[in-house]
Coordinates of C-alpha atoms and ligand atoms in Angstrom, one line a residue:
M1 CA 68.5 -120.9 74.7
N2 CA 71.1 -118.3 73.7
L3 CA 72.4 -117.3 70.3
A4 CA 75.8 -119.0 70.7
Q5 CA 74.1 -122.3 71.4
L6 CA 71.8 -121.9 68.4
Q7 CA 74.7 -121.1 66.1
Q8 CA 76.5 -124.2 67.3
I9 CA 73.5 -126.4 66.6
Y10 CA 72.9 -124.7 63.2
A11 CA 76.5 -125.2 62.2
T12 CA 76.5 -129.0 62.9
P13 CA 77.5 -131.1 59.8
F14 CA 74.4 -131.3 57.7
F15 CA 73.6 -135.0 58.1
D16 CA 74.4 -135.0 61.9
L17 CA 72.0 -132.1 62.2
L18 CA 69.3 -134.0 60.4
E19 CA 69.9 -137.1 62.6
R20 CA 69.6 -135.1 65.8
A21 CA 66.5 -133.3 64.6
R22 CA 64.9 -136.6 63.5
A23 CA 65.7 -138.2 66.9
T24 CA 64.2 -135.2 68.7
F25 CA 61.1 -135.4 66.5
L26 CA 60.7 -139.1 67.2
A27 CA 61.1 -138.6 70.9
H28 CA 58.2 -136.2 71.0
W29 CA 55.8 -136.9 68.1
K30 CA 54.1 -139.7 66.4
K31 CA 56.1 -141.0 63.5
G32 CA 54.6 -140.6 60.1
E33 CA 51.9 -138.0 61.0
V34 CA 51.5 -134.6 59.6
Q35 CA 48.9 -132.1 60.6
L36 CA 46.9 -130.5 57.8
C37 CA 45.8 -127.0 58.5
T38 CA 43.5 -125.0 56.3
L39 CA 43.7 -121.3 55.9
L40 CA 40.9 -118.9 55.1
S41 CA 41.2 -115.2 54.4
I42 CA 38.1 -113.9 56.2
K43 CA 39.0 -110.2 55.4
T44 CA 41.3 -109.7 52.4
G45 CA 43.3 -106.7 51.3
G46 CA 43.2 -103.0 52.1
C47 CA 45.5 -103.3 55.1
S48 CA 46.9 -100.1 56.7
E49 CA 50.3 -101.7 57.4
D50 CA 53.3 -101.6 55.2
C51 CA 54.8 -105.1 55.6
A52 CA 57.2 -105.3 52.6
Y53 CA 56.3 -108.9 51.8
C54 CA 52.5 -108.6 51.9
A55 CA 50.2 -108.4 48.9
Q56 CA 47.4 -107.2 51.2
S57 CA 48.9 -103.9 52.2
A58 CA 47.0 -101.0 50.8
R59 CA 50.4 -99.2 50.2
Y60 CA 51.3 -101.4 47.2
R61 CA 49.7 -102.0 43.8
T62 CA 49.5 -105.8 44.0
G63 CA 46.2 -106.4 42.3
V64 CA 44.6 -107.7 45.6
R65 CA 41.4 -105.8 46.1
A66 CA 40.0 -104.9 49.6
E67 CA 37.1 -107.1 50.4
R68 CA 34.4 -107.2 53.1
L69 CA 34.6 -109.3 56.2
L70 CA 33.0 -112.7 55.4
T71 CA 29.9 -113.7 57.3
A72 CA 29.8 -116.5 60.0
E73 CA 27.8 -118.7 57.6
E74 CA 30.4 -118.3 54.8
V75 CA 33.2 -119.2 57.2
L76 CA 31.4 -122.1 58.7
E77 CA 30.8 -123.6 55.3
A78 CA 34.6 -123.3 54.4
A79 CA 35.5 -124.8 57.8
R80 CA 33.2 -127.8 57.2
R81 CA 34.8 -128.5 53.9
A82 CA 38.3 -128.2 55.5
R83 CA 37.3 -130.8 58.1
E84 CA 35.9 -133.1 55.4
N85 CA 39.2 -132.9 53.5
G86 CA 41.1 -134.0 56.6
S87 CA 42.3 -130.8 58.2
T88 CA 42.4 -130.7 62.0
R89 CA 43.2 -127.0 62.3
F90 CA 41.4 -124.1 60.7
C91 CA 43.1 -120.8 60.6
M92 CA 41.2 -117.5 59.8
G93 CA 43.3 -114.6 58.7
A94 CA 42.3 -110.9 58.5
A95 CA 44.2 -108.1 56.8
W96 CA 44.1 -105.6 59.7
K97 CA 46.4 -103.7 61.9
G98 CA 44.5 -105.2 64.8
V99 CA 41.1 -105.6 66.6
H100 CA 39.3 -103.7 69.4
D101 CA 36.7 -105.0 71.7
G102 CA 33.4 -103.4 71.0
D103 CA 34.0 -103.0 67.2
A104 CA 31.3 -104.5 65.1
K105 CA 33.9 -106.4 63.1
F106 CA 35.3 -108.0 66.2
E107 CA 31.8 -109.1 67.2
Q108 CA 31.5 -110.7 63.8
V109 CA 34.7 -112.5 64.3
L110 CA 33.6 -113.8 67.7
E111 CA 30.4 -115.1 66.1
M112 CA 32.4 -117.0 63.4
V113 CA 34.7 -118.4 66.0
R114 CA 31.8 -119.7 68.1
A115 CA 30.4 -121.4 65.0
V116 CA 33.7 -123.0 63.9
S117 CA 34.6 -124.1 67.3
Q118 CA 31.7 -126.6 67.3
L119 CA 33.4 -128.6 64.5
G120 CA 36.0 -130.2 66.7
M121 CA 39.1 -128.8 65.0
E122 CA 41.7 -126.5 66.5
V123 CA 40.6 -123.0 65.9
C124 CA 43.3 -120.4 65.0
V125 CA 42.9 -116.8 64.2
T126 CA 45.4 -114.2 63.0
L127 CA 43.9 -110.7 63.4
G128 CA 46.9 -108.5 64.1
Q129 CA 47.4 -106.5 67.3
L130 CA 45.2 -107.0 70.3
G131 CA 45.2 -106.7 74.1
F132 CA 44.2 -108.9 77.0
G133 CA 40.5 -108.0 76.8
E134 CA 40.2 -109.1 73.2
A135 CA 42.3 -112.2 73.8
R136 CA 40.0 -113.2 76.6
K137 CA 36.9 -112.8 74.5
L138 CA 38.5 -114.9 71.7
K139 CA 39.3 -117.6 74.2
E140 CA 35.8 -117.6 75.6
A141 CA 34.4 -117.9 72.0
G142 CA 36.5 -121.0 71.4
V143 CA 39.8 -119.9 69.8
T144 CA 42.6 -122.4 70.6
A145 CA 45.5 -120.7 68.9
Y146 CA 46.5 -117.2 67.8
N147 CA 49.0 -116.7 65.0
H148 CA 51.2 -113.6 65.3
N149 CA 54.6 -113.9 63.6
I150 CA 57.7 -112.0 64.7
D151 CA 58.8 -112.6 61.1
T152 CA 62.6 -112.0 61.6
S153 CA 65.1 -110.5 64.1
E154 CA 64.3 -107.4 66.0
E155 CA 67.2 -105.6 64.2
Y156 CA 65.9 -106.5 60.7
Y157 CA 62.2 -105.9 61.4
P158 CA 62.4 -102.1 60.7
E159 CA 63.7 -102.9 57.2
I160 CA 60.5 -104.8 56.6
V161 CA 57.8 -102.9 58.4
S162 CA 57.6 -99.2 59.5
T163 CA 53.9 -99.0 60.7
H164 CA 54.4 -101.0 63.9
R165 CA 57.2 -102.1 66.0
Y166 CA 58.7 -105.5 67.0
S167 CA 57.7 -104.7 70.6
D168 CA 54.1 -104.3 69.5
R169 CA 54.2 -107.8 68.2
L170 CA 55.7 -109.1 71.5
D171 CA 53.0 -107.2 73.5
T172 CA 50.2 -108.9 71.5
I173 CA 51.9 -112.3 72.0
R174 CA 52.0 -111.7 75.8
A175 CA 48.3 -110.7 75.8
V176 CA 47.5 -114.0 74.0
Q177 CA 49.6 -116.0 76.5
Q178 CA 47.8 -114.3 79.5
A179 CA 44.5 -115.4 78.1
A180 CA 45.8 -119.0 78.0
I181 CA 45.6 -119.2 74.2
S182 CA 48.3 -121.2 72.4
V183 CA 50.7 -119.0 70.5
C184 CA 51.5 -119.8 66.9
C185 CA 54.6 -117.6 66.0
G186 CA 57.3 -117.9 63.5
G187 CA 58.6 -116.0 60.5
I188 CA 59.7 -115.7 56.9
V189 CA 62.9 -116.6 55.3
G190 CA 64.1 -115.1 52.0
M191 CA 63.4 -111.4 52.7
G192 CA 67.1 -110.4 52.4
E193 CA 67.9 -111.2 56.1
T194 CA 71.1 -112.9 57.2
E195 CA 71.6 -116.3 58.8
L196 CA 72.2 -114.4 62.1
D197 CA 68.7 -112.7 61.7
R198 CA 67.1 -116.1 61.3
L199 CA 68.8 -117.5 64.4
K200 CA 68.0 -114.4 66.4
M201 CA 64.4 -114.9 65.5
V202 CA 64.6 -118.5 66.7
E203 CA 66.3 -117.3 69.9
V204 CA 63.4 -115.0 70.6
L205 CA 60.9 -117.9 70.1
T206 CA 62.8 -120.2 72.5
N207 CA 62.6 -117.5 75.2
F208 CA 58.8 -117.2 75.1
D209 CA 57.2 -118.4 78.3
P210 CA 55.5 -120.8 77.5
P211 CA 57.2 -121.7 74.3
P212 CA 55.1 -121.3 71.1
E213 CA 52.8 -124.3 70.5
S214 CA 53.4 -123.8 66.7
V215 CA 56.1 -122.3 64.6
P216 CA 55.3 -121.5 61.0
I217 CA 58.4 -121.2 58.8
N218 CA 57.3 -119.3 55.7
C219 CA 59.5 -119.0 52.6
L220 CA 58.8 -115.6 51.1
M221 CA 56.3 -115.7 48.3
P222 CA 57.5 -112.7 46.2
M223 CA 54.2 -110.9 45.5
A224 CA 54.1 -108.6 42.5
G225 CA 53.9 -105.0 43.4
T226 CA 55.5 -105.4 46.9
P227 CA 59.0 -104.1 47.7
L228 CA 60.2 -107.7 47.9
E229 CA 58.8 -108.9 44.6
N230 CA 62.3 -109.6 43.2
Q231 CA 63.8 -111.5 46.0
P232 CA 65.5 -114.7 44.9
P233 CA 64.3 -118.0 46.4
V234 CA 66.0 -119.2 49.7
D235 CA 68.7 -121.8 49.5
V236 CA 66.9 -125.0 50.3
F237 CA 69.7 -126.4 52.5
E238 CA 69.6 -123.2 54.6
L239 CA 65.8 -123.7 55.0
I240 CA 66.3 -127.3 56.0
R241 CA 69.0 -126.4 58.5
L242 CA 66.7 -123.8 60.0
I243 CA 63.8 -126.3 60.3
A244 CA 66.1 -128.9 61.9
T245 CA 67.5 -126.3 64.4
T246 CA 63.9 -125.2 65.3
R247 CA 62.9 -128.8 65.8
I248 CA 65.8 -129.4 68.2
V249 CA 65.4 -126.3 70.3
L250 CA 61.6 -126.4 70.4
P251 CA 60.9 -130.1 70.5
E252 CA 57.3 -129.8 71.5
A253 CA 56.2 -127.2 69.0
K254 CA 54.5 -128.0 65.8
V255 CA 56.8 -126.8 63.1
R256 CA 54.8 -125.7 60.1
L257 CA 56.3 -125.8 56.6
S258 CA 54.1 -122.8 55.6
A259 CA 54.1 -120.4 52.7
G260 CA 56.4 -121.0 49.7
R261 CA 56.0 -124.7 49.1
T262 CA 55.0 -124.0 45.5
R263 CA 58.7 -123.0 45.0
L264 CA 60.1 -126.2 46.7
S265 CA 60.6 -129.5 44.9
K266 CA 58.9 -132.5 46.4
E267 CA 62.4 -133.8 47.4
A268 CA 63.1 -130.5 49.2
Q269 CA 59.7 -130.8 51.0
A270 CA 60.5 -134.4 51.9
L271 CA 63.8 -133.3 53.6
C272 CA 61.9 -130.5 55.4
L273 CA 59.5 -133.1 56.8
F274 CA 62.4 -135.4 57.7
A275 CA 64.1 -132.5 59.5
G276 CA 61.2 -132.2 61.8
A277 CA 58.4 -130.1 60.1
N278 CA 55.2 -131.8 61.0
S279 CA 52.5 -129.6 59.6
I280 CA 51.5 -128.0 56.3
F281 CA 48.9 -125.7 55.0
Y282 CA 46.5 -127.7 52.9
G283 CA 44.3 -126.3 50.2
D284 CA 44.8 -124.7 46.8
K285 CA 45.3 -121.2 48.3
L286 CA 47.0 -119.6 51.3
L287 CA 45.5 -116.2 52.0
T288 CA 46.1 -114.6 48.6
A289 CA 49.0 -116.7 47.3
Q290 CA 49.0 -120.1 45.7
N291 CA 49.7 -123.3 47.6
P292 CA 50.4 -126.7 46.1
G293 CA 47.0 -128.3 45.1
V294 CA 45.3 -130.7 47.4
D295 CA 45.8 -133.6 44.9
H296 CA 49.5 -132.8 44.7
D297 CA 49.8 -132.9 48.5
R298 CA 47.9 -136.1 48.8
E299 CA 50.3 -137.7 46.3
L300 CA 53.3 -136.3 48.2
L301 CA 52.1 -137.6 51.6
S302 CA 51.3 -141.0 50.0
A303 CA 54.7 -141.2 48.3
L304 CA 56.4 -140.5 51.7
D305 CA 54.1 -143.0 53.6
L306 CA 52.9 -140.1 55.8
S307 CA 49.3 -139.7 57.0
A308 CA 47.3 -136.8 58.0
Q309 CA 46.8 -136.4 61.8
P310 CA 43.5 -138.1 62.6
P311 CA 40.6 -135.9 63.7
F312 CA 40.3 -135.4 67.5
A313 CA 38.1 -137.6 69.6
N314 CA 35.6 -135.9 72.0
G315 CA 35.3 -132.8 69.8
R316 CA 39.0 -131.9 70.1
Ligands
LIG401 N1 47.5 -109.1 59.5 C1 47.8 -110.1 60.4 C2 49.3 -110.0 60.8 O1 50.0 -109.4 60.2 O2 49.6 -110.7 61.8 C3 47.5 -111.5 59.9 C4 47.8 -111.9 58.5 S1 49.4 -111.9 57.9 C5 49.2 -112.1 56.2 C6 50.1 -113.4 58.6 C7 51.5 -113.8 58.2 O3 51.6 -114.3 56.9 C8 52.6 -112.7 58.3 O4 53.0 -112.4 59.6 C9 53.7 -113.3 57.4 O5 54.6 -114.1 58.3 C10 53.0 -114.3 56.5 N2 53.0 -113.8 55.1 C11 52.3 -112.8 54.6 N3 52.7 -112.6 53.3 C12 53.6 -113.5 53.0 C13 54.4 -113.8 51.8 N4 54.3 -113.0 50.7 N5 55.3 -114.8 51.9 C14 55.4 -115.5 53.0 N6 54.8 -115.2 54.2 C15 53.9 -114.3 54.2
LIG402 C1 51.7 -118.0 58.5 O1 52.7 -117.9 59.2 N1 51.6 -118.2 57.2 C2 50.2 -118.1 56.8 C3 49.4 -118.0 58.2 N2 50.5 -117.8 59.1 C4 48.4 -117.0 58.3 C5 49.9 -117.0 55.8 C6 50.8 -117.2 54.6 C7 50.4 -116.1 53.7 C8 51.1 -116.2 52.4 C9 50.9 -115.0 51.5 C10 49.5 -114.9 51.0 O2 48.7 -115.8 50.9 O3 49.1 -113.7 50.7
LIG403 FE1 48.5 -106.2 57.1 FE2 49.2 -108.5 58.2 FE3 49.8 -108.0 55.6 FE4 51.1 -106.7 57.5 S1 51.1 -108.9 57.1 S2 50.2 -105.8 55.6 S3 49.5 -106.4 59.0 S4 47.8 -108.2 56.5

């Protein structure tokens, strides 16, 4: 998919765009089903990187303290609760630049993955940069998906991060693909980027081989103390257009309406779900930021006659 094609789709009259996205969704997915995914921060804060949106960077005074890596038992307990609450995917996030085979912390992550993978949910991790060796070990331990976002266009990325390059992100994604782990890759809207940056980001995603299994669309949560703390909220119709466009060009991807739902009305979320989003993060907290409460989300799904994706048979 090239940029001109994406621009054409994005610029379709709003309701025509929604109709096309809805038709694409219905041709590929079960109507009325939303995947619930629970996030857990297994290692919070103190990160060496300078991502301008992130409360976990050690460069900014955000009030997030650096914590130790959780133990496999602690993580397993949280994963069990997530499953009981209806999640079919469990995503463990660590505030690191990356991981190296042989490090004690990487061994500890492998141990938690082995434990969580027995529960019959999709097991996702987001640990920053890695190579093929690490990816292969994660796969052997039971990881089904790796989250590594490109966040925005290649051109805008240096405005947001200086401690690693866009190409480093793509290298990690390639290593994950080589190890036959599903890629979860998306980005953030509301960081001061243009419409063109957003579409270039989608263009990069459509050219992945294989295409990403999951595409998180995050709205910036403006975290106090970060350089982006005063960014205004994204225009909701721009967000919906982006979700609809993503659904049309990546019909088989799960499109996750990710961070930032606390700043979206329930009507806006309903339109995002109509436009093709079919997954949300479920639970009172994201990694460090607030998420709508579980009760609130249950009410929303019930009001829209949507149901949580049922647990997998045969342990998957
Ligand atoms: N350190 C790893 C990395 O950078 O890939 C994993 C954790 S990182 C917090 C995962 C993703 O969360 C980021 O790539 C970004 O897209 C998203 N994110 C982080 N802070 C955010 C914020 N304040 N608002 C919206 N999305 C955010
Ligand atoms: C993703 O794209 N969004 C999630 C998940 N992948 C790891 C993280 C959102 C983080 C929001 C900010 C915070 O909680 O600190
Ligand atoms: Fe570190 Fe990830 Fe936050 Fe960047 S987004 S500062 S790499 S935790």
